[in-house]
Short mmCIF file of C-alpha atoms in Angstrom, two decimals:
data_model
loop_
_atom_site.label_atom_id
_atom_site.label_comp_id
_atom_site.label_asym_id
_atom_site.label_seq_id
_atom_site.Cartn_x
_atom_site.Cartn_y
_atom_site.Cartn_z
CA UNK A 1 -190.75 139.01 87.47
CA UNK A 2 -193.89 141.73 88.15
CA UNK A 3 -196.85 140.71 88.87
CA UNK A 4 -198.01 142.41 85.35
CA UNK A 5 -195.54 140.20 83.56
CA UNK A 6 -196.33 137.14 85.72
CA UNK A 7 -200.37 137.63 84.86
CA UNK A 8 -199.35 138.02 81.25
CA UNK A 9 -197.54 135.09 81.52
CA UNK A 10 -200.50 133.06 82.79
CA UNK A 11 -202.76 134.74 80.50
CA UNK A 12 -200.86 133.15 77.23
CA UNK A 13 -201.20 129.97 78.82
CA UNK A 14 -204.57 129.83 78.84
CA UNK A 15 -205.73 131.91 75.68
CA UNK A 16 -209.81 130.84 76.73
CA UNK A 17 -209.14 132.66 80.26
CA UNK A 18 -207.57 135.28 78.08
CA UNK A 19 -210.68 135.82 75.75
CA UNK A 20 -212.99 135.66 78.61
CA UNK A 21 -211.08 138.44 80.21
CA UNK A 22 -211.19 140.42 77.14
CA UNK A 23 -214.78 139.45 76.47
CA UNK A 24 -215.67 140.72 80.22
CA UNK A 25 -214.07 144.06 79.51
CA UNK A 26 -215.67 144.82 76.24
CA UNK A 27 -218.87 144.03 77.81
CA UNK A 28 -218.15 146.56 80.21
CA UNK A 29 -217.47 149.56 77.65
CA UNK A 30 -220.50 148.64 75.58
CA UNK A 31 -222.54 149.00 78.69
CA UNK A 32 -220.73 152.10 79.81
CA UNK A 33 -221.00 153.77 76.73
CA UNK A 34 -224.47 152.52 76.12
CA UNK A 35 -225.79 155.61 78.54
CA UNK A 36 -224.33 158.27 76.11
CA UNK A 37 -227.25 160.01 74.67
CA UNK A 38 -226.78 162.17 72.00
CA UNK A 39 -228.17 165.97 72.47
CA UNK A 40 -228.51 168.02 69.48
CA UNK A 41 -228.75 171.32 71.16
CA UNK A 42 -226.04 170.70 73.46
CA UNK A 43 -223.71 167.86 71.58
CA UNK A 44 -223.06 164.18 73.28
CA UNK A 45 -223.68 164.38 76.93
CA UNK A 46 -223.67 161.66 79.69
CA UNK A 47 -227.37 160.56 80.81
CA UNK A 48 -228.23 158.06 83.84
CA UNK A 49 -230.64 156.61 81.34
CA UNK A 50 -231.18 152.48 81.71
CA UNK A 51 -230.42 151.10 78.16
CA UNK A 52 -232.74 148.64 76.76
CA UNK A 53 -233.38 145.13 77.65
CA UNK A 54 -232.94 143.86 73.64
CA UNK A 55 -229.51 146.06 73.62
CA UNK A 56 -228.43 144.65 77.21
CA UNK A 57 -229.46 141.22 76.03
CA UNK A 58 -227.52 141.65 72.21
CA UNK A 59 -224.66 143.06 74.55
CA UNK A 60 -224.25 140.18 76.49
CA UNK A 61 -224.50 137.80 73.64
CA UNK A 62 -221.99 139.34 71.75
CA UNK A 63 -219.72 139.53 74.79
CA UNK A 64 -220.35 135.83 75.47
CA UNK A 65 -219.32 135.19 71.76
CA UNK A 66 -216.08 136.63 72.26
CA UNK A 67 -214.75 134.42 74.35
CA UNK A 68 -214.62 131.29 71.47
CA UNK A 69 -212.83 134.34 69.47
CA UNK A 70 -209.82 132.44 68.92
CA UNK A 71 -211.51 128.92 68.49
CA UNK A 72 -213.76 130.16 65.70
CA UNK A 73 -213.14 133.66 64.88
CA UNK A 74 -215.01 133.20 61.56
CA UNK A 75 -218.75 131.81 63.71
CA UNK A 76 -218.25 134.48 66.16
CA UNK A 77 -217.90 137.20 63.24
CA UNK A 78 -221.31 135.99 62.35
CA UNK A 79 -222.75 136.09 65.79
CA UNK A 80 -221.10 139.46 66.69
CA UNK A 81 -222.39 140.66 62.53
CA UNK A 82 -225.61 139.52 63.65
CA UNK A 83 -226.09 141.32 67.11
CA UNK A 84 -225.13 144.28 65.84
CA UNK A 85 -226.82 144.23 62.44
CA UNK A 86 -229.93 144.04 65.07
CA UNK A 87 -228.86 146.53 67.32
CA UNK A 88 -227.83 148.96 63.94
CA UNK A 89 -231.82 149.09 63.03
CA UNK A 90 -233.57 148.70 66.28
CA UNK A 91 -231.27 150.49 69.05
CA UNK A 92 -233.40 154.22 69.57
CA UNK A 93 -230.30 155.13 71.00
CA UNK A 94 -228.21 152.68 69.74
CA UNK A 95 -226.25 150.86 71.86
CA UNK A 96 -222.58 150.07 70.92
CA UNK A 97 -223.30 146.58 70.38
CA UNK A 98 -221.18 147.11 67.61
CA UNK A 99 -217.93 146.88 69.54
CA UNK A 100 -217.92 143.49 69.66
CA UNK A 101 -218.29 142.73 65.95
CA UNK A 102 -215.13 145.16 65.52
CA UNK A 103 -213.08 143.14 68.09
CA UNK A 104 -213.93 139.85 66.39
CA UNK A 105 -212.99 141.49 63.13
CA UNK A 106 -209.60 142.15 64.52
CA UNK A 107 -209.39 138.36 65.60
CA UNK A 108 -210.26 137.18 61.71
CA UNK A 109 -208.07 139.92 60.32
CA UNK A 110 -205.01 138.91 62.49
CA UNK A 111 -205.58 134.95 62.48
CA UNK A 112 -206.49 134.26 58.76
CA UNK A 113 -204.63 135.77 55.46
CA UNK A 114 -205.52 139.02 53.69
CA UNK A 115 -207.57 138.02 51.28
CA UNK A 116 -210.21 136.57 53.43
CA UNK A 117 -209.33 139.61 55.55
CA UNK A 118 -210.66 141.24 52.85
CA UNK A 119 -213.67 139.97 51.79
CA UNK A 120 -215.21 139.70 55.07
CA UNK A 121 -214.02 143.14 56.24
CA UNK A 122 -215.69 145.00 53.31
CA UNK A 123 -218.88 142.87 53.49
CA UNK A 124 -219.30 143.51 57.33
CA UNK A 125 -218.63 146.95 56.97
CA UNK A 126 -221.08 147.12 53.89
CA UNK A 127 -223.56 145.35 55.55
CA UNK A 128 -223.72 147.08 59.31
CA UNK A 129 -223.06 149.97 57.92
CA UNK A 130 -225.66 149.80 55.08
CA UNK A 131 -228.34 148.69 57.94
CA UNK A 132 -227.75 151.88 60.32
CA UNK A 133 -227.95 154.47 57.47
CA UNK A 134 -231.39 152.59 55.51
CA UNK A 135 -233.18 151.05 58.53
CA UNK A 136 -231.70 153.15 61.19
CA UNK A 137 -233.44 155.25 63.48
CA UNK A 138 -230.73 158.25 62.49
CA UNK A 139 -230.57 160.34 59.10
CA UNK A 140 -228.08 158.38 56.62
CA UNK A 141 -225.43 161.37 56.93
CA UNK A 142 -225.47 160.63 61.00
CA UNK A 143 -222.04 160.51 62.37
CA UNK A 144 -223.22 157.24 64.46
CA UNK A 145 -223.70 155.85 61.21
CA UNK A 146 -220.15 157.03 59.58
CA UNK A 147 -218.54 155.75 62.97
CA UNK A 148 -219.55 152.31 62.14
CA UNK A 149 -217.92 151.87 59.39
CA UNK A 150 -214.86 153.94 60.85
CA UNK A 151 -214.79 151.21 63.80
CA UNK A 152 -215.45 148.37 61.46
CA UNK A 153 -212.30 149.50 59.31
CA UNK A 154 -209.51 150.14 61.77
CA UNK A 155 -210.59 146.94 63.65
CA UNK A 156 -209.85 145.12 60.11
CA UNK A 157 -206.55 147.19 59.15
CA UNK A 158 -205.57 146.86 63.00
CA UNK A 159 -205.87 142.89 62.75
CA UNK A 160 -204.11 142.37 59.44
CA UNK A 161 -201.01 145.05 60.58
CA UNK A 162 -200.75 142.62 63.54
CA UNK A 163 -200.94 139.69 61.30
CA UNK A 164 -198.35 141.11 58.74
CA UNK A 165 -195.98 141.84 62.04
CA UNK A 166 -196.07 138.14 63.80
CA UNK A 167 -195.51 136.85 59.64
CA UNK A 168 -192.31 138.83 59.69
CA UNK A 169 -191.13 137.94 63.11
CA UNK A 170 -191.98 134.57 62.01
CA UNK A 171 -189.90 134.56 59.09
CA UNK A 172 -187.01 136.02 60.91
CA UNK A 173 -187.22 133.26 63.41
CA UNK A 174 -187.34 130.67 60.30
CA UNK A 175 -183.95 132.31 58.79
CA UNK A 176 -182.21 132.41 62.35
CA UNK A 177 -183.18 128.65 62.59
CA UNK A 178 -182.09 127.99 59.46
CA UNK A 179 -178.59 129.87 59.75
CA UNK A 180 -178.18 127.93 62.76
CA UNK A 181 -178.59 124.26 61.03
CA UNK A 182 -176.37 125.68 58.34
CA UNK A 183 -173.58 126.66 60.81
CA UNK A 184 -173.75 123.22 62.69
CA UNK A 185 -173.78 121.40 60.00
CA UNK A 186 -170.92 123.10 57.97
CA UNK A 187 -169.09 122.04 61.53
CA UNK A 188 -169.83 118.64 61.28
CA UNK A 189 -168.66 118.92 57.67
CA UNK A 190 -164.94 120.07 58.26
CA UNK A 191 -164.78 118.22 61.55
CA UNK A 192 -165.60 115.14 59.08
CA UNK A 193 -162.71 116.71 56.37
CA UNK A 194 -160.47 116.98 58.99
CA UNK A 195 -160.80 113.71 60.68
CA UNK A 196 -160.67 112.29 56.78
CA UNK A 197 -157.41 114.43 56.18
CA UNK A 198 -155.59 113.36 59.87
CA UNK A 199 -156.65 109.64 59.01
CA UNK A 200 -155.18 109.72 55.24
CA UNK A 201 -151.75 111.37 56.61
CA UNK A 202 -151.77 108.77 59.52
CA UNK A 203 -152.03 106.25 56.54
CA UNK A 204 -149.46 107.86 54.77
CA UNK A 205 -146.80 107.92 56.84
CA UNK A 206 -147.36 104.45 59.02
CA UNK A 207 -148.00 102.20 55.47
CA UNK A 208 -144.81 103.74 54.59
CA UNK A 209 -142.63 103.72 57.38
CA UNK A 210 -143.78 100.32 58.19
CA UNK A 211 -143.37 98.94 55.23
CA UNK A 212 -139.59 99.84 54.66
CA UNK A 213 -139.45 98.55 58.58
CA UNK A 214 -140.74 95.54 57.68
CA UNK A 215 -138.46 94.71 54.51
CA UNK A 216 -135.12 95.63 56.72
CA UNK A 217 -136.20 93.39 59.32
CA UNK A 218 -136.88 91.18 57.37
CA UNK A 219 -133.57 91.27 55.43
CA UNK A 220 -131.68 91.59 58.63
CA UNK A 221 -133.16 88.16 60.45
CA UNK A 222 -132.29 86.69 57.25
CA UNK A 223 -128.65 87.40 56.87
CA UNK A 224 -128.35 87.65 60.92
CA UNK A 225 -125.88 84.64 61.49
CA UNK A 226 -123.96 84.32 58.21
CA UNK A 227 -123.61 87.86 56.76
CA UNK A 228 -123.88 90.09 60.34
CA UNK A 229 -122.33 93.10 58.53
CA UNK A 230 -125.61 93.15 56.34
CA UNK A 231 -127.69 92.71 59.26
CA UNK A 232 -126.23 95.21 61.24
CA UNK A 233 -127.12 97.85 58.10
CA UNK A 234 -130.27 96.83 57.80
CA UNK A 235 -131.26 97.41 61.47
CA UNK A 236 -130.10 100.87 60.94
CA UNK A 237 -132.16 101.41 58.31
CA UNK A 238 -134.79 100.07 60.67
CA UNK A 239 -133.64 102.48 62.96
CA UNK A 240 -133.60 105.42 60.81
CA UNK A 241 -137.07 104.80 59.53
CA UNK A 242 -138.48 104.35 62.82
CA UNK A 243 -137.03 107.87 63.62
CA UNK A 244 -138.47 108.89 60.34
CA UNK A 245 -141.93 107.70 61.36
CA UNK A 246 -141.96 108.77 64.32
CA UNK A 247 -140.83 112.35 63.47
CA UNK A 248 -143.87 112.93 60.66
CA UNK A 249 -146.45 111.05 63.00
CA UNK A 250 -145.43 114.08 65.67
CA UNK A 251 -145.73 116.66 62.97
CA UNK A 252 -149.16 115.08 62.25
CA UNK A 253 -150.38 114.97 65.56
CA UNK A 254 -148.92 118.42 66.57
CA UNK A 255 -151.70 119.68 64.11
CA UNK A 256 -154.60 119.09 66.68
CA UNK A 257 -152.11 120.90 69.22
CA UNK A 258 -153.98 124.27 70.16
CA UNK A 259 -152.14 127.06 67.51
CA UNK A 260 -150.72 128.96 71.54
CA UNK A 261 -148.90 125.69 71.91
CA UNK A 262 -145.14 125.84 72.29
CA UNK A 263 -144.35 122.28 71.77
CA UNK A 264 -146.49 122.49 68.64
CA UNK A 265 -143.75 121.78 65.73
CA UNK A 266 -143.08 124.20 63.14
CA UNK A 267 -141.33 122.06 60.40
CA UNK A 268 -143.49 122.77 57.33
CA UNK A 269 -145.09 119.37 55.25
CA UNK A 270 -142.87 117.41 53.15
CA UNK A 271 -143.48 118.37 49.43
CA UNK A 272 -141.46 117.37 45.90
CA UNK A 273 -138.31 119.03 47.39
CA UNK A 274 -137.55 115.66 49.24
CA UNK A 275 -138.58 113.55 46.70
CA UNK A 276 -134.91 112.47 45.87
CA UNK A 277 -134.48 111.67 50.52
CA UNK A 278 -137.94 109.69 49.80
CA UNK A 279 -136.69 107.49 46.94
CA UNK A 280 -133.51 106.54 49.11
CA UNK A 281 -135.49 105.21 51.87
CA UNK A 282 -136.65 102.38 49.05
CA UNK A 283 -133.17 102.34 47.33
CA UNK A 284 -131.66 101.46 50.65
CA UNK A 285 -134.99 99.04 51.54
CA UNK A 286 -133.76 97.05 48.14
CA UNK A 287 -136.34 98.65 45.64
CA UNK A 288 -134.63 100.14 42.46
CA UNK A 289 -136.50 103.59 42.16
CA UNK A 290 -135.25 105.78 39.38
CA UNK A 291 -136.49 109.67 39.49
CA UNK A 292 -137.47 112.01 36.65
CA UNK A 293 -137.91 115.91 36.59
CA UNK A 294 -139.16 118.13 34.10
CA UNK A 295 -140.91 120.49 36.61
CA UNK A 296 -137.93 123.09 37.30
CA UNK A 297 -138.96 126.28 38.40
CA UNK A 298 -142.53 125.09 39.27
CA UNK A 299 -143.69 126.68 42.41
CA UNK A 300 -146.41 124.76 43.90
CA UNK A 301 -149.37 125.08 46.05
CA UNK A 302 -148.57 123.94 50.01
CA UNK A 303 -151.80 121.64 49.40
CA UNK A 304 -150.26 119.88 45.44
CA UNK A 305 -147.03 120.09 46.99
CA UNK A 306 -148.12 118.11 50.06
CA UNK A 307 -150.44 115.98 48.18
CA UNK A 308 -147.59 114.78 45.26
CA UNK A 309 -145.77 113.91 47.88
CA UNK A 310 -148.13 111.72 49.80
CA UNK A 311 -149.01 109.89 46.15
CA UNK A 312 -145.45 108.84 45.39
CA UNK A 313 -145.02 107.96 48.79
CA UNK A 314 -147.98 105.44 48.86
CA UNK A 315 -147.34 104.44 45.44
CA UNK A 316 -144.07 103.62 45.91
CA UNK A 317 -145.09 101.71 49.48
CA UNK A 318 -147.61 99.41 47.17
CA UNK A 319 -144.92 98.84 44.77
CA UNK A 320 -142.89 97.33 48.08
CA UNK A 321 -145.66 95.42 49.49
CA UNK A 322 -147.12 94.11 46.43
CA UNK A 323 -145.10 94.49 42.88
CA UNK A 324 -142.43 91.03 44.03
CA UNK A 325 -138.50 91.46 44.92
CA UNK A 326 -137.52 92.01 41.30
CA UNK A 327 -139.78 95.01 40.52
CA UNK A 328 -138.24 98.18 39.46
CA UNK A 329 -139.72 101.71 39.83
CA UNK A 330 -140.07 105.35 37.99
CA UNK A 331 -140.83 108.19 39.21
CA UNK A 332 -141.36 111.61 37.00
CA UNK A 333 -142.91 114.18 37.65
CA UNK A 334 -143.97 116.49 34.51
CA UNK A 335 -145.26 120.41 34.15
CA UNK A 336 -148.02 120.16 31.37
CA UNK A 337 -149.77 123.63 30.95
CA UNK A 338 -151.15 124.84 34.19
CA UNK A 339 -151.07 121.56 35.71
CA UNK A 340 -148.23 119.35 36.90
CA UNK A 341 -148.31 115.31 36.08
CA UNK A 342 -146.98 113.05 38.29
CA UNK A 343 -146.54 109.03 37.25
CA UNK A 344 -145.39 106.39 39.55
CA UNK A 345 -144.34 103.05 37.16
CA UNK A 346 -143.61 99.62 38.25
CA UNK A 347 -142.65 96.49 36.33
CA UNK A 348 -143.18 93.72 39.11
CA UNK A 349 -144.91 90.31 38.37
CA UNK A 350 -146.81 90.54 41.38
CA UNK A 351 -151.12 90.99 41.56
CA UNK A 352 -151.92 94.07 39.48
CA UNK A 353 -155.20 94.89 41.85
CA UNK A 354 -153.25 93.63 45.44
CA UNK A 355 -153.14 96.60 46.44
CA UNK A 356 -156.44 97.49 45.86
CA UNK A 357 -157.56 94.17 47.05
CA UNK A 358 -155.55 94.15 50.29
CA UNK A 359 -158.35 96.17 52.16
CA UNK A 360 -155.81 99.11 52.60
CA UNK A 361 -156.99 102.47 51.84
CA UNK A 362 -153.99 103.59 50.06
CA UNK A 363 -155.82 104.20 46.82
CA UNK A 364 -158.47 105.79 48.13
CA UNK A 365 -157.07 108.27 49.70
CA UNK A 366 -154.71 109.13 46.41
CA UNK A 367 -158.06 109.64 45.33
CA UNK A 368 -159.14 111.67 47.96
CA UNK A 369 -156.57 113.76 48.14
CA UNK A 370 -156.46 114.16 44.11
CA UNK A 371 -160.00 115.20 44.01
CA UNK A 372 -160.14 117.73 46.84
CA UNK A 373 -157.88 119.68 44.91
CA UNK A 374 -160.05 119.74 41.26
CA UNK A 375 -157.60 117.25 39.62
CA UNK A 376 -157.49 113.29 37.78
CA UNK A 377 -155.81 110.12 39.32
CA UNK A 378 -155.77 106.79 36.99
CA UNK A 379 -154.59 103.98 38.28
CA UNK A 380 -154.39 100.32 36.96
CA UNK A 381 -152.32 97.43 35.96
CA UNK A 382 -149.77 98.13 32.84
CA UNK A 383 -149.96 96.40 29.58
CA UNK A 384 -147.21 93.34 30.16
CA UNK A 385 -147.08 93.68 33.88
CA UNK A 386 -146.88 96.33 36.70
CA UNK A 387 -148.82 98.63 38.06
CA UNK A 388 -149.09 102.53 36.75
CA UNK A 389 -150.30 105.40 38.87
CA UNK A 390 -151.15 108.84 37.29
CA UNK A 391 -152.25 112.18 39.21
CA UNK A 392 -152.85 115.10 37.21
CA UNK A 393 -152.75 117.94 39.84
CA UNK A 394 -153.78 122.09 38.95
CA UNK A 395 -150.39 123.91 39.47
CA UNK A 396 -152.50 126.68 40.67
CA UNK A 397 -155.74 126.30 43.05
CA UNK A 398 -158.75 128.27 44.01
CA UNK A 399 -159.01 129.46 48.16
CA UNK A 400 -161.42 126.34 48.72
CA UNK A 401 -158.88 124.00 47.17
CA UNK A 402 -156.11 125.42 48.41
CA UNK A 403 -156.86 124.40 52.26
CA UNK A 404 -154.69 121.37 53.44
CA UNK A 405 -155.81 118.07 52.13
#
């Protein structure tokens, strides 16, 4: 850093060192330009004439008043007014007391707002200027007198242009500020979506998996010593749905792989296409499911397709857990105008709300998952017994829906 930018620097860290400076060095011009006497034979010249002792004295005060510029620009507008108001109709040549008043002009103009800007601009230039051409020494037309209320008007316009100029910048700043809270928290947003989204597939496919592994181990203990056959079929099914489980859990987790990773796995989500392979995992877990179509030809959304999936998959878990080990599922899945309705039926004598009342977060996330992409779940117990579950999903989606749910 210079030793210019290094003064500056120390400078705006002390504004009242600053202003003193400032007020030092205006005293200076006033009192060098105090010894131009006009000559009007021979134009402005430069004359070793001492100025007066009531102009050095009304210099020095309004030098001294400039250094509380900043504190209370409005006072030292009054004081600096006042000095050279004096000066204006006493000064035989006039001093330029005046210079001050201008400078603390500038300070009001570029500290305060434009209307008050205005008002005390026009009535110090009335006023000073007023004084030198009534009660002046010098005709009215004098250009001493015009140059007053030149000075007195660029030191206003100056200060509000400077004003107007640290507004914008300000503004700017504001918007850039703003922009930046925006960004972070639209970050914090989908890193919240997407730890929702992880968690509700996580849910998905362990509640399921584990449920199925569960009822097979179950069966196969059971029947272990007199029926080993059995046994021996249900532990593959264990087996298989283990493998199952663990296959989807490393699709799910190879989703937070970096997109450059190799071992990242490419097989796409599970959709309605395996919706027939889903309902065997519960036929061969002992749960009668029976499946309806009426949706041929409908092409799907990656997001529905995903998101069907995931509801008859939890749907039919809760019937497992919850609906008793004589319930009885349907499945159907229906195109309905531009939306596709998918129903998950059970007639099982067990708790209508267990499965909201388990403290799972099966339901929810149906919900979730519904919702994110604009359509209806209903869910409840059915008139007689059972449980009914009802998604109404948009066969088409808009760009924000359509991201993975």
């Amino acid at each position: 850093m210079s030793t210019l930018d290094s003064a500056r620097c120390r400078l705006k860290a002390h504004p009242l060192a600053a202003d003193a400076v400032l007020a030092v060095g205006v005293l200076a011009c006033m009192v060098a330009g105090s010894f131009a006497v006009p000559r009007r034979e021979h134009g402005v010249t430069w004359d070793l004439r001492t100025p007066a002792a009531l102009s050095l004295l009304l210099m020095l005060a309004g030098a001294a008043a400039l250094v509380f510029r900043r504190r209370a620009p409005r006072t030292v507008l009054a004081v600096t007014g006042t000095v050279s108001l004096v000066e204006c109709v006493t000064g035989d040549p006039r001093a330029p007391v005046a210079m001050s008043a201008v400078v603390a002009l500038y300070t009001v103009a570029a500290t305060t707002d434009r209307p008050t800007t205005w008002r005390l601009g026009l009535l110090t230039m009335t006023v000073l200027t007023a004084a030198a051409m009534l009660a002046g020494p010098l005709p009215w037309y004098a250009q001493e007198n015009l140059g007053v209320l030149a000075w007195t008007g660029i030191g206003a316009t100056a200060g509000d242009a400077v004003r107007s100029r640290r507004a914008v910048v300000q503004a700017i700043r504001d918007r850039a500020e703003r922009a930046e809270r925006t960004r972070e928290e639209e970050a914090r947003r989908r890193v919240a979506e997407e730890r929702l989204r992880i968690a509700r597939d996580l849910h998905d496919v362990v509640a399921h998996h584990i449920a199925l592994v569960n009822v097979q181990a179950g069966v196969a203990a059971h029947v272990m010593d007199k029926r080993p056959d059995q046994a021996k079929e249900a532990l593959a099914h264990v087996r298989e749905a283990s493998r199952s489980a663990l296959n989807e859990l490393r699709a799910t987790v190879g989703l937070l792989r970096q997109s450059g990773d190799p071992a990242a796995p490419t097989e796409p989500a599970p959709g309605l296409s395996r919706l027939e392979e889903l309902a065997d995992t519960f036929r061969s877990a002992g749960l009668p499911v029976a499946v309806a179509r009426a949706d041929q030809g409908t092409e799907l959304p990656a997001a529905v397709d995903l998101a069907a999936y995931r509801i008859v998959q939890e749907a039919l878990t809760n019937v497992q857990k919850h609906a008793g080990p004589e319930a009885e599922a349907e499945v159907s899945v229906v195109r309905v105008g531009p939306h596709v309705e998918v129903t998950v039926l059970d007639d099982g004598s067990g708790s209508p709300g267990a499965p909201a009342a388990g403290g799972g977060h099966g339901l929810l996330g149906m919900r979730e998952r519904v919702t994110a992409l604009g359509g209806t779940l209903t869910t409840g117990p059915r008139y007689g017994g059972g449980f009914r579950v009802h998604a109404i999903l948009p066969v088409k989606t808009t760009p924000a829906q359509g991201e993975p749910v």
